[in-house]
Amino acid sequence: MSEPPVDPAAQAAGSAPPAEGEAAQSKKGAKKAEAKAKKEAEKARKAAEREAAAAAQKAASGGNEDLAKENYGAITPTTKVDADKVQLKKLGDEHLGKTIKLRAWIQNARMQGAKMAFVELREERNWSVQGVMAASPEGKPVSKQMVKWVGALRLESFVLVEATVQKPLEPVKSCRVSGYELHLTKCYLIASGPEVLPLGLNAANRAIASFEDEDPNAPPTEAVENLSVADAAAAPSASLSTHLNNPAMHKRAPVQQAIADVRMTVRKLFAEYLDSKDFVQFEAPCLIGAASEGGANVFSLPYFEKQAFLAQSPQFYKQIEIAGGRKRVYCIGPVFRAENSNTPRHMTEFTGLDLEMEIEDSYHEVIDMIEGVMLYIFRGIQTRCKEQVELIRSIYPSDEFLLPEDGKEVRLTFAEGQKLLREEGPEEFRHVSDDEDMSTPQEKALGALVRKKFGTDFYVLDKFPEGARPFYTIEDPADPRVTNAYDFFMRGQEILSGGQRIHVPELLEARLRKKGIDPAGPGIREYVDVFRSAGVPPHGGGGIGLDRVVAWYLNLPSVHLTSYYPRTPKRLTP
């Protein structure tokens, strides 16, 4: 049976377009698909950009290659930094933003993350500054490897750096130069510090714990932990032996450099004043053929086929200079004493500041001169070493050194000093004699009385008893029981001994015999002959212990702190 014929109208109706609602739904789906495709494309683009950036950074850094390797490491003969050299103490606002170079010690070093390091750079004394090193994004001039290397530098290594001067966000309290910091771009190691410091800077810059100087050949003491100098309070104190057995770190301590500065200033002031008073400097020998003053406290040594001695004093040579026509002379040099005294006041070698001058009318002319030079020294320390004295007193606290008012200098006779002790001193000194020399405790007690009574730490004792002075000191013509001799004191401790010398050979011989010394003995005969060979004018002088002047002015616990290389019965090194 055949199918019924198709109705054309029905066929047309079946193929007609969708209704209006159906068309809107289809359009919305297309837009959604299009938006999704765009989002995926943007995501792919960003991923590609990230990959490209990573690839570019990797290419720029050369993978594992260190692009800053020329800017750090051990210094070589070809290493060159062209920036201007600037000392830390001269760093100022005029240097901000400028590139400088500096040679300094690593005082402290620490990492902050993997890309930044902080170092404290110290030049001389306590002049230090903070250095900052941060890795550059492109790998130069500072790389991560460079930052890591700098952060690991050993303490007290000596380096050469190039840096830009900048202002820190806030003052750097741990460094003396607190208002600036250095942004490092180059760092070269000149000399490395040890893995462990046997004496850290913190301990070296603290007050010495013990002045017992043990055997210098003993094994080294246990090393102290390395700390920033700003953490000095956390560092243990070290003994004098540890200090002297580690001279480099002992001398790097700012307090020791300050003491050395004061010492050299005293030496210069002594020479300045005497030069202005028409004194002439000369040089006395250290090697002599007989004991200087006929005593037993003298070092002897073989001298070819003879015996020689180390000079206890330049005394004879000062007098020879006066005999030779000089009116005023001085010398600065080593003095040797073979005294087995292990005290904070004694050394077997020290520096003497000696002077001698012609006397016209009275030996008090010499006292006036020495008083003048000492006051010049004290006032010079106050003006020239103010900063150093402040630093020293922050470690070794002490009272201000009191000076007498002009025209009110304190001079007592030896008998007056003893009388003061008997009347106002401690009970143990109520019966001291005018005929015997003072002991150290007596001197200190008198110093305390003078400070309280006269308001000064500096004074003179005159007219010492005859039995307490050497053979060349002239006796007082009015009273032969005493001499025209004097001592100068600081804080109750003697720093100078002097007097008028015998210039007439017959009187000299008589006094030698009185002292039990043979005028024809070795070294003595040659001395007496000087006065026989030509007429010698009256003269006098004195010898000052440089180490004691510095120690007593600063009221330090030991003269050993003021000596560059102290020599004692127990120590001949370094």
Coordinates of C-alpha atoms in Angstrom, one line a residue:
M1 CA 0.0 0.0 0.0
S2 CA 1.4 3.2 -1.0
E3 CA 2.2 6.0 1.5
P4 CA -0.1 9.0 1.6
P5 CA 1.1 12.0 -0.2
V6 CA 3.0 14.6 1.9
D7 CA 1.2 17.8 2.5
P8 CA 3.4 20.7 1.3
A9 CA 2.1 23.1 3.9
A10 CA 2.9 20.6 6.7
Q11 CA 6.4 20.1 5.3
A12 CA 6.9 23.8 5.2
A13 CA 5.7 24.1 8.8
G14 CA 8.1 21.4 10.0
S15 CA 11.2 23.1 8.6
A16 CA 10.3 26.6 10.0
P17 CA 13.0 28.5 12.3
P18 CA 12.9 28.0 16.1
A19 CA 10.7 30.0 18.2
E20 CA 12.0 33.4 19.7
G21 CA 12.8 32.0 23.2
E22 CA 14.9 29.2 21.8
A23 CA 17.1 31.6 19.8
A24 CA 17.9 33.8 22.9
Q25 CA 19.0 30.7 24.8
S26 CA 21.4 29.6 22.1
K27 CA 23.0 33.1 21.9
K28 CA 23.7 33.2 25.6
G29 CA 25.6 29.9 25.6
A30 CA 27.8 31.1 22.8
K31 CA 28.8 34.2 24.7
K32 CA 29.6 32.1 27.8
A33 CA 31.8 29.9 25.7
E34 CA 33.5 32.8 24.2
A35 CA 34.2 34.4 27.6
K36 CA 35.6 31.1 28.9
A37 CA 37.9 30.8 25.9
K38 CA 39.2 34.4 26.5
K39 CA 39.8 33.6 30.2
E40 CA 41.8 30.5 29.4
A41 CA 43.8 32.5 26.8
E42 CA 44.6 35.2 29.3
K43 CA 45.6 32.6 31.9
A44 CA 47.9 30.9 29.3
R45 CA 49.4 34.3 28.4
K46 CA 50.3 35.1 32.0
A47 CA 51.8 31.7 32.5
A48 CA 53.9 32.2 29.4
E49 CA 55.0 35.6 30.6
R50 CA 56.0 34.1 34.0
E51 CA 57.9 31.4 32.3
A52 CA 59.6 34.0 30.0
A53 CA 60.6 36.2 33.0
A54 CA 62.0 33.2 34.9
A55 CA 63.9 32.2 31.8
A56 CA 65.2 35.7 31.3
Q57 CA 66.3 36.0 35.0
K58 CA 68.0 32.6 34.8
A59 CA 69.7 33.7 31.6
A60 CA 70.8 37.0 33.2
S61 CA 72.3 35.2 36.2
G62 CA 73.9 32.7 34.0
G63 CA 72.3 29.9 36.0
N64 CA 74.8 29.2 38.8
E65 CA 77.3 31.7 37.6
D66 CA 78.3 34.5 40.1
L67 CA 78.1 37.8 38.2
A68 CA 79.7 39.7 41.2
K69 CA 82.7 37.5 41.6
E70 CA 85.0 40.3 40.7
N71 CA 83.7 42.5 43.5
Y72 CA 84.7 40.3 46.5
G73 CA 87.2 37.7 47.7
A74 CA 90.8 37.6 48.7
I75 CA 92.7 40.6 47.6
T76 CA 95.2 40.2 44.8
P77 CA 98.0 42.4 43.4
T78 CA 95.7 43.5 40.6
T79 CA 92.8 44.4 42.9
K80 CA 91.9 48.1 42.5
V81 CA 89.3 50.3 44.1
D82 CA 89.2 53.8 42.5
A83 CA 86.9 55.5 45.0
D84 CA 88.3 58.3 47.3
K85 CA 89.6 57.2 50.7
V86 CA 87.7 58.8 53.6
Q87 CA 88.5 58.3 57.3
L88 CA 85.6 57.5 59.5
K89 CA 86.3 60.3 61.9
K90 CA 85.9 62.7 58.9
L91 CA 82.7 61.2 57.5
G92 CA 80.1 63.9 57.1
D93 CA 77.0 65.0 55.1
E94 CA 79.2 66.1 52.2
H95 CA 79.8 62.4 51.6
L96 CA 76.1 61.4 51.4
G97 CA 75.4 59.6 48.1
K98 CA 79.1 59.4 47.3
T99 CA 81.2 56.3 46.8
I100 CA 84.2 55.9 49.1
K101 CA 86.8 53.3 50.0
L102 CA 87.8 52.2 53.5
R103 CA 90.3 49.8 55.0
A104 CA 89.0 48.4 58.3
W105 CA 88.6 45.5 60.7
I106 CA 85.5 43.4 60.8
Q107 CA 84.1 44.1 64.3
N108 CA 80.9 42.1 63.8
A109 CA 79.2 40.4 60.9
R110 CA 75.7 38.8 60.6
M111 CA 73.3 37.7 58.0
Q112 CA 69.7 38.8 57.7
G113 CA 68.0 36.3 55.4
A114 CA 69.8 35.0 52.3
K115 CA 70.1 38.4 50.5
M116 CA 71.4 40.8 53.2
A117 CA 74.3 41.1 55.5
F118 CA 75.3 43.6 58.2
V119 CA 78.9 44.3 59.2
E120 CA 80.5 46.6 61.7
L121 CA 83.7 48.1 60.3
R122 CA 86.3 49.6 62.7
E123 CA 89.1 51.8 61.6
E124 CA 91.3 53.0 64.4
R125 CA 90.6 53.4 68.1
N126 CA 86.8 53.1 68.5
W127 CA 85.9 54.6 65.1
S128 CA 83.3 52.2 63.7
V129 CA 80.4 52.3 61.2
Q130 CA 77.7 49.9 60.1
G131 CA 78.0 48.4 56.6
V132 CA 75.0 47.0 54.8
M133 CA 75.2 44.6 51.8
A134 CA 72.1 43.6 49.9
A135 CA 72.0 41.3 46.8
S136 CA 71.0 43.0 43.5
P137 CA 68.0 41.6 41.6
E138 CA 70.1 41.3 38.5
G139 CA 73.0 39.6 40.3
K140 CA 75.5 42.5 40.3
P141 CA 77.3 44.5 41.7
V142 CA 76.2 42.3 44.6
S143 CA 75.2 38.7 44.3
K144 CA 73.7 36.3 46.8
Q145 CA 77.0 34.5 46.9
M146 CA 78.8 37.7 47.8
V147 CA 76.4 38.5 50.6
K148 CA 76.9 35.0 52.0
W149 CA 80.7 35.4 51.8
V150 CA 80.7 38.8 53.6
G151 CA 78.3 37.6 56.3
A152 CA 80.7 34.7 57.1
L153 CA 83.9 36.8 57.4
R154 CA 85.8 36.1 60.7
L155 CA 86.0 38.8 63.4
E156 CA 89.0 41.0 63.3
S157 CA 89.7 40.3 59.6
F158 CA 91.1 43.2 57.8
V159 CA 89.2 44.2 54.6
L160 CA 89.1 46.8 51.8
V161 CA 85.6 47.9 50.9
E162 CA 83.9 50.2 48.4
A163 CA 80.6 51.7 49.6
T164 CA 78.1 54.4 49.1
V165 CA 77.5 56.7 52.1
Q166 CA 73.9 56.8 53.2
K167 CA 71.8 57.8 56.2
P168 CA 70.4 54.9 58.3
L169 CA 66.7 54.7 59.1
E170 CA 67.7 55.4 62.7
P171 CA 71.0 56.0 64.5
V172 CA 73.2 52.9 64.8
K173 CA 73.8 52.7 68.5
S174 CA 76.5 50.0 68.3
C175 CA 78.9 52.1 66.2
R176 CA 80.6 55.4 67.0
V177 CA 79.7 56.8 63.6
S178 CA 75.9 56.4 64.3
G179 CA 74.5 58.9 61.8
Y180 CA 75.8 57.2 58.6
E181 CA 76.0 53.8 57.2
L182 CA 77.9 52.3 54.2
H183 CA 76.1 50.4 51.5
L184 CA 78.8 48.0 50.3
T185 CA 79.4 47.2 46.7
K186 CA 82.9 45.7 46.9
C187 CA 84.7 43.8 49.7
Y188 CA 88.2 42.3 49.6
L189 CA 89.8 40.3 52.3
I190 CA 93.3 41.6 53.0
A191 CA 94.0 39.4 56.1
S192 CA 91.7 36.9 57.8
G193 CA 91.1 36.7 61.5
P194 CA 91.5 33.4 63.3
E195 CA 88.6 30.9 63.6
V196 CA 88.4 31.7 67.3
L197 CA 89.9 34.8 69.0
P198 CA 91.9 34.0 72.1
L199 CA 91.0 37.5 73.3
G200 CA 88.0 39.2 71.9
L201 CA 87.8 42.9 71.5
N202 CA 85.0 43.1 74.1
A203 CA 87.1 41.5 76.8
A204 CA 90.2 43.5 75.7
N205 CA 88.2 46.7 76.2
R206 CA 87.0 45.9 79.7
A207 CA 88.8 46.6 82.9
I208 CA 91.4 44.0 83.6
A209 CA 90.2 41.4 86.1
S210 CA 93.5 40.4 87.7
F211 CA 96.9 42.0 87.6
E212 CA 98.7 38.8 88.6
D213 CA 100.9 38.2 85.6
E214 CA 101.3 34.4 85.4
D215 CA 103.9 32.6 83.5
P216 CA 103.9 34.1 80.0
N217 CA 104.9 30.7 78.6
A218 CA 101.9 29.0 80.0
P219 CA 99.3 27.4 77.6
P220 CA 96.8 30.0 76.3
T221 CA 93.7 30.6 78.2
E222 CA 90.3 29.4 76.9
A223 CA 89.1 31.7 74.2
V224 CA 86.2 34.0 75.0
E225 CA 83.1 34.1 72.8
N226 CA 83.1 36.6 70.0
L227 CA 80.6 39.4 70.6
S228 CA 79.9 42.8 69.2
V229 CA 81.8 45.5 71.0
A230 CA 78.4 47.0 71.8
D231 CA 77.8 43.9 73.9
A232 CA 80.9 44.5 76.1
A233 CA 78.9 44.1 79.3
A234 CA 78.2 40.5 78.3
A235 CA 81.9 39.7 77.8
P236 CA 84.1 38.3 80.6
S237 CA 87.0 40.3 81.9
A238 CA 90.5 39.0 81.2
S239 CA 93.6 38.9 83.3
L240 CA 96.7 41.0 82.7
S241 CA 98.5 37.8 81.6
T242 CA 95.8 37.1 79.0
H243 CA 96.1 40.6 77.7
L244 CA 99.9 40.6 77.4
N245 CA 100.0 37.2 75.9
N246 CA 97.7 38.5 73.1
P247 CA 99.3 41.8 72.3
A248 CA 97.5 42.5 69.0
M249 CA 94.0 42.3 70.5
H250 CA 95.2 44.0 73.7
K251 CA 96.4 47.0 71.7
R252 CA 93.3 47.1 69.4
A253 CA 91.2 47.8 72.5
P254 CA 90.1 51.5 72.3
V255 CA 90.9 52.0 75.9
Q256 CA 94.5 50.9 75.4
Q257 CA 94.9 53.1 72.4
A258 CA 93.5 56.0 74.4
I259 CA 96.0 55.3 77.2
A260 CA 98.8 55.2 74.6
D261 CA 97.6 58.6 73.2
V262 CA 97.8 60.2 76.6
R263 CA 101.3 58.7 77.2
M264 CA 102.7 60.2 73.9
T265 CA 101.0 63.5 74.6
V266 CA 102.7 63.7 78.0
R267 CA 106.0 63.0 76.3
K268 CA 105.4 65.7 73.8
L269 CA 104.3 68.3 76.4
F270 CA 107.4 67.7 78.4
A271 CA 109.6 68.4 75.4
E272 CA 107.5 71.4 74.3
Y273 CA 107.7 73.2 77.6
L274 CA 111.5 72.6 78.0
D275 CA 112.2 73.6 74.4
S276 CA 110.3 76.9 75.1
K277 CA 112.6 77.5 78.2
D278 CA 115.8 77.1 76.2
F279 CA 116.6 73.5 77.2
V280 CA 118.6 71.4 74.8
Q281 CA 117.8 67.7 74.3
F282 CA 120.6 65.1 74.3
E283 CA 120.9 61.3 74.2
A284 CA 122.3 59.3 77.1
P285 CA 123.7 55.8 76.7
C286 CA 122.0 52.7 78.0
L287 CA 125.2 50.6 78.1
I288 CA 127.6 51.7 80.8
G289 CA 130.8 50.3 82.3
A290 CA 129.9 50.6 86.0
A291 CA 126.7 50.7 88.1
S292 CA 125.2 54.2 87.7
E293 CA 124.8 55.0 91.3
G294 CA 126.9 52.3 93.0
G295 CA 123.9 50.2 93.9
A296 CA 123.2 46.6 93.6
N297 CA 119.9 46.9 91.6
V298 CA 121.6 46.9 88.3
F299 CA 121.5 44.5 85.3
S300 CA 124.9 43.2 84.2
L301 CA 125.8 41.5 80.9
P302 CA 128.9 40.3 79.2
Y303 CA 130.5 42.9 76.9
F304 CA 133.2 41.2 74.8
E305 CA 135.9 40.5 77.4
K306 CA 134.5 42.8 80.0
Q307 CA 131.3 43.4 81.9
A308 CA 128.7 46.0 81.1
F309 CA 125.6 47.3 82.8
L310 CA 122.2 48.8 81.9
A311 CA 121.9 52.4 83.1
Q312 CA 119.8 52.9 86.1
S313 CA 119.6 56.6 85.4
P314 CA 121.1 59.2 82.9
Q315 CA 122.1 61.2 86.0
F316 CA 125.8 61.3 85.4
Y317 CA 125.4 62.1 81.7
K318 CA 123.1 65.1 82.4
Q319 CA 125.8 66.5 84.7
I320 CA 128.5 65.9 82.1
E321 CA 126.4 67.9 79.7
I322 CA 126.2 70.8 82.2
A323 CA 130.0 70.4 82.8
G324 CA 130.3 70.5 79.0
G325 CA 128.9 74.0 78.8
R326 CA 125.2 73.5 78.4
K327 CA 123.0 75.5 80.7
R328 CA 119.8 73.5 80.4
V329 CA 119.4 69.9 79.1
Y330 CA 116.9 67.1 79.0
C331 CA 116.6 63.6 77.7
I332 CA 113.9 61.0 77.2
G333 CA 114.9 57.3 77.2
P334 CA 114.7 53.9 78.9
V335 CA 115.8 53.4 82.5
F336 CA 116.6 49.9 84.0
R337 CA 116.2 48.8 87.6
A338 CA 117.0 45.2 88.6
E339 CA 114.5 45.2 91.5
N340 CA 112.6 42.0 92.1
S341 CA 109.4 44.0 92.9
N342 CA 106.2 42.4 91.6
T343 CA 103.9 45.3 92.4
P344 CA 101.6 47.5 90.2
R345 CA 104.0 50.4 90.8
H346 CA 107.2 48.8 89.6
M347 CA 108.8 47.7 86.3
T348 CA 112.3 46.7 85.5
E349 CA 112.4 49.0 82.4
F350 CA 110.5 52.3 82.1
T351 CA 110.8 55.6 80.3
G352 CA 112.5 58.4 82.0
L353 CA 111.9 62.1 81.4
D354 CA 115.0 63.7 82.8
L355 CA 116.2 67.3 83.0
E356 CA 119.2 69.2 84.5
M357 CA 119.9 72.9 84.7
E358 CA 122.4 75.5 85.9
I359 CA 121.5 77.1 89.2
E360 CA 122.1 80.8 89.6
D361 CA 120.9 81.7 93.1
S362 CA 118.9 78.9 94.6
Y363 CA 118.0 75.3 93.9
H364 CA 114.4 76.4 94.2
E365 CA 114.8 77.6 90.6
V366 CA 114.9 74.0 89.6
I367 CA 111.7 73.2 91.7
D368 CA 110.0 76.2 89.9
M369 CA 111.0 74.8 86.5
I370 CA 109.8 71.2 87.3
E371 CA 106.6 72.5 88.8
G372 CA 106.1 74.5 85.6
V373 CA 106.6 71.6 83.3
M374 CA 104.3 69.3 85.3
L375 CA 101.5 71.8 85.4
Y376 CA 101.9 72.4 81.7
I377 CA 101.6 68.6 81.2
F378 CA 98.5 68.3 83.4
R379 CA 96.7 71.2 81.7
G380 CA 97.8 69.9 78.3
I381 CA 96.2 66.5 79.0
Q382 CA 93.0 68.3 80.0
T383 CA 92.8 70.2 76.7
R384 CA 94.4 67.8 74.2
C385 CA 93.2 64.4 75.5
K386 CA 89.7 65.2 76.8
E387 CA 88.1 62.6 74.5
Q388 CA 90.7 59.9 75.5
V389 CA 90.4 60.6 79.2
E390 CA 86.6 60.3 79.0
L391 CA 86.9 56.9 77.3
I392 CA 89.5 55.7 79.8
R393 CA 87.3 56.7 82.7
S394 CA 84.4 54.9 81.3
I395 CA 86.4 51.7 81.7
Y396 CA 88.5 52.7 84.7
P397 CA 86.4 55.2 86.7
S398 CA 88.4 57.8 88.7
D399 CA 88.1 61.2 90.3
E400 CA 89.1 64.3 88.5
F401 CA 92.8 65.0 89.0
L402 CA 92.9 68.2 91.2
L403 CA 95.3 70.9 90.4
P404 CA 96.3 73.8 92.7
E405 CA 95.2 77.3 91.9
D406 CA 97.8 79.6 90.3
G407 CA 100.2 80.9 92.9
K408 CA 98.9 78.4 95.5
E409 CA 101.1 75.4 94.7
V410 CA 101.7 73.2 97.6
R411 CA 105.2 72.7 98.9
L412 CA 106.0 71.1 102.2
T413 CA 109.2 70.2 103.8
F414 CA 109.7 66.5 104.5
A415 CA 109.4 67.3 108.2
E416 CA 106.2 69.2 107.7
G417 CA 104.8 66.2 105.8
Q418 CA 105.7 63.9 108.6
K419 CA 104.2 66.3 111.2
L420 CA 100.9 66.4 109.2
L421 CA 100.8 62.6 109.3
R422 CA 101.5 62.5 113.0
E423 CA 98.8 65.0 113.8
E424 CA 96.1 64.2 111.2
G425 CA 97.0 60.9 109.6
P426 CA 96.0 57.3 110.5
E427 CA 96.9 56.0 113.9
E428 CA 99.7 53.8 112.6
F429 CA 101.6 56.9 111.5
R430 CA 101.4 58.9 114.7
H431 CA 105.0 58.2 115.5
V432 CA 106.8 58.6 112.1
S433 CA 110.3 60.0 112.2
D434 CA 111.7 63.0 110.4
D435 CA 115.0 61.1 109.8
E436 CA 113.7 58.1 107.9
D437 CA 112.4 58.0 104.3
M438 CA 108.7 57.6 103.8
S439 CA 107.1 54.2 103.0
T440 CA 104.5 53.8 100.2
P441 CA 101.6 53.6 102.7
Q442 CA 102.9 56.9 104.3
E443 CA 103.0 58.6 100.9
K444 CA 99.5 57.6 100.1
A445 CA 98.1 58.7 103.4
L446 CA 99.9 62.0 103.1
G447 CA 98.4 62.4 99.6
A448 CA 94.9 61.9 100.9
L449 CA 95.5 64.5 103.6
V450 CA 96.9 67.0 101.1
R451 CA 93.9 66.5 98.8
K452 CA 91.5 67.1 101.7
K453 CA 93.4 70.1 103.3
F454 CA 94.7 71.9 100.1
G455 CA 92.4 70.6 97.4
T456 CA 95.1 69.3 95.1
D457 CA 96.5 66.0 94.0
F458 CA 99.9 67.5 93.0
Y459 CA 102.4 68.7 95.5
V460 CA 106.1 68.8 96.4
L461 CA 108.1 67.5 99.4
D462 CA 111.4 69.3 100.0
K463 CA 114.4 68.9 102.3
F464 CA 114.6 65.1 102.4
P465 CA 116.8 63.6 105.2
E466 CA 120.4 63.1 104.3
G467 CA 120.3 59.3 104.8
A468 CA 117.5 59.0 102.2
R469 CA 119.4 60.6 99.3
P470 CA 122.2 59.5 97.0
F471 CA 125.8 60.5 97.4
Y472 CA 125.7 63.3 94.7
T473 CA 123.0 65.3 96.5
I474 CA 124.2 68.4 98.3
E475 CA 123.5 68.8 102.0
D476 CA 121.7 71.8 103.3
P477 CA 124.5 74.2 104.3
A478 CA 122.3 75.4 107.2
D479 CA 121.4 71.9 108.4
P480 CA 123.5 68.9 107.2
R481 CA 120.8 66.5 108.5
V482 CA 118.7 67.4 105.5
T483 CA 119.5 67.9 101.8
N484 CA 118.5 70.3 99.0
A485 CA 116.5 67.4 97.6
Y486 CA 112.8 67.0 96.7
D487 CA 110.2 64.6 95.5
F488 CA 107.1 65.4 93.4
F489 CA 103.8 63.6 94.1
M490 CA 100.6 62.7 92.3
R491 CA 97.7 61.3 94.3
G492 CA 100.1 60.5 97.1
Q493 CA 102.6 58.6 94.9
E494 CA 106.0 59.7 93.9
I495 CA 106.6 60.5 90.2
L496 CA 109.9 62.5 90.4
S497 CA 113.0 62.5 92.5
G498 CA 115.6 65.2 92.3
G499 CA 117.8 67.8 94.0
Q500 CA 120.9 70.0 93.8
R501 CA 124.0 68.1 92.9
I502 CA 127.5 68.5 94.4
H503 CA 129.7 70.3 91.9
V504 CA 132.8 70.7 93.9
P505 CA 135.1 67.6 93.7
E506 CA 136.4 67.8 97.3
L507 CA 132.9 67.9 98.7
L508 CA 131.9 65.1 96.4
E509 CA 134.7 62.9 97.6
A510 CA 133.9 63.6 101.2
R511 CA 130.2 62.6 100.7
L512 CA 131.2 59.5 98.9
R513 CA 133.3 58.4 101.8
K514 CA 130.4 59.3 104.2
K515 CA 128.2 56.9 102.1
G516 CA 130.8 54.2 102.3
I517 CA 131.7 54.5 98.6
D518 CA 135.3 54.5 97.3
P519 CA 135.9 57.7 95.3
A520 CA 138.5 55.7 93.2
G521 CA 136.1 52.8 92.5
P522 CA 135.1 51.8 88.9
G523 CA 132.8 54.4 87.3
I524 CA 133.0 56.6 90.4
R525 CA 136.5 57.9 89.7
E526 CA 135.5 58.9 86.1
Y527 CA 132.5 60.7 87.5
V528 CA 134.6 62.7 90.1
D529 CA 137.2 63.5 87.4
V530 CA 134.6 65.4 85.4
F531 CA 134.5 68.0 88.2
R532 CA 138.3 68.0 88.5
S533 CA 138.8 68.6 84.8
A534 CA 137.0 71.9 84.6
G535 CA 135.0 74.3 86.8
V536 CA 131.4 73.2 86.9
P537 CA 128.6 75.6 87.9
P538 CA 126.0 74.7 90.6
H539 CA 123.2 72.6 89.0
G540 CA 120.2 70.4 89.8
G541 CA 117.4 68.5 88.2
G542 CA 115.2 65.5 88.4
G543 CA 114.0 62.3 86.8
I544 CA 110.3 61.8 86.0
G545 CA 108.8 58.3 85.4
L546 CA 106.6 58.8 82.3
D547 CA 104.6 55.6 83.0
R548 CA 103.8 56.8 86.5
V549 CA 102.7 60.2 85.4
V550 CA 100.1 58.7 83.1
A551 CA 99.0 56.0 85.5
W552 CA 98.5 58.3 88.5
Y553 CA 96.9 61.1 86.5
L554 CA 94.3 58.6 85.3
N555 CA 94.3 56.7 88.6
L556 CA 94.9 53.4 86.8
P557 CA 95.3 50.3 88.9
S558 CA 98.7 49.5 87.5
V559 CA 101.6 51.3 85.7
H560 CA 101.8 48.2 83.5
L561 CA 98.7 49.5 81.6
T562 CA 100.6 52.6 80.5
S563 CA 103.7 50.8 79.1
Y564 CA 103.7 49.7 75.5
Y565 CA 105.5 46.4 76.5
P566 CA 105.9 46.2 80.3
R567 CA 109.0 44.5 81.6
T568 CA 108.7 43.0 85.1
P569 CA 110.6 40.3 87.0
K570 CA 108.2 37.8 85.5
R571 CA 107.9 39.1 81.9
L572 CA 110.3 39.6 79.0
T573 CA 107.7 39.0 76.2
P574 CA 106.4 40.1 73.8

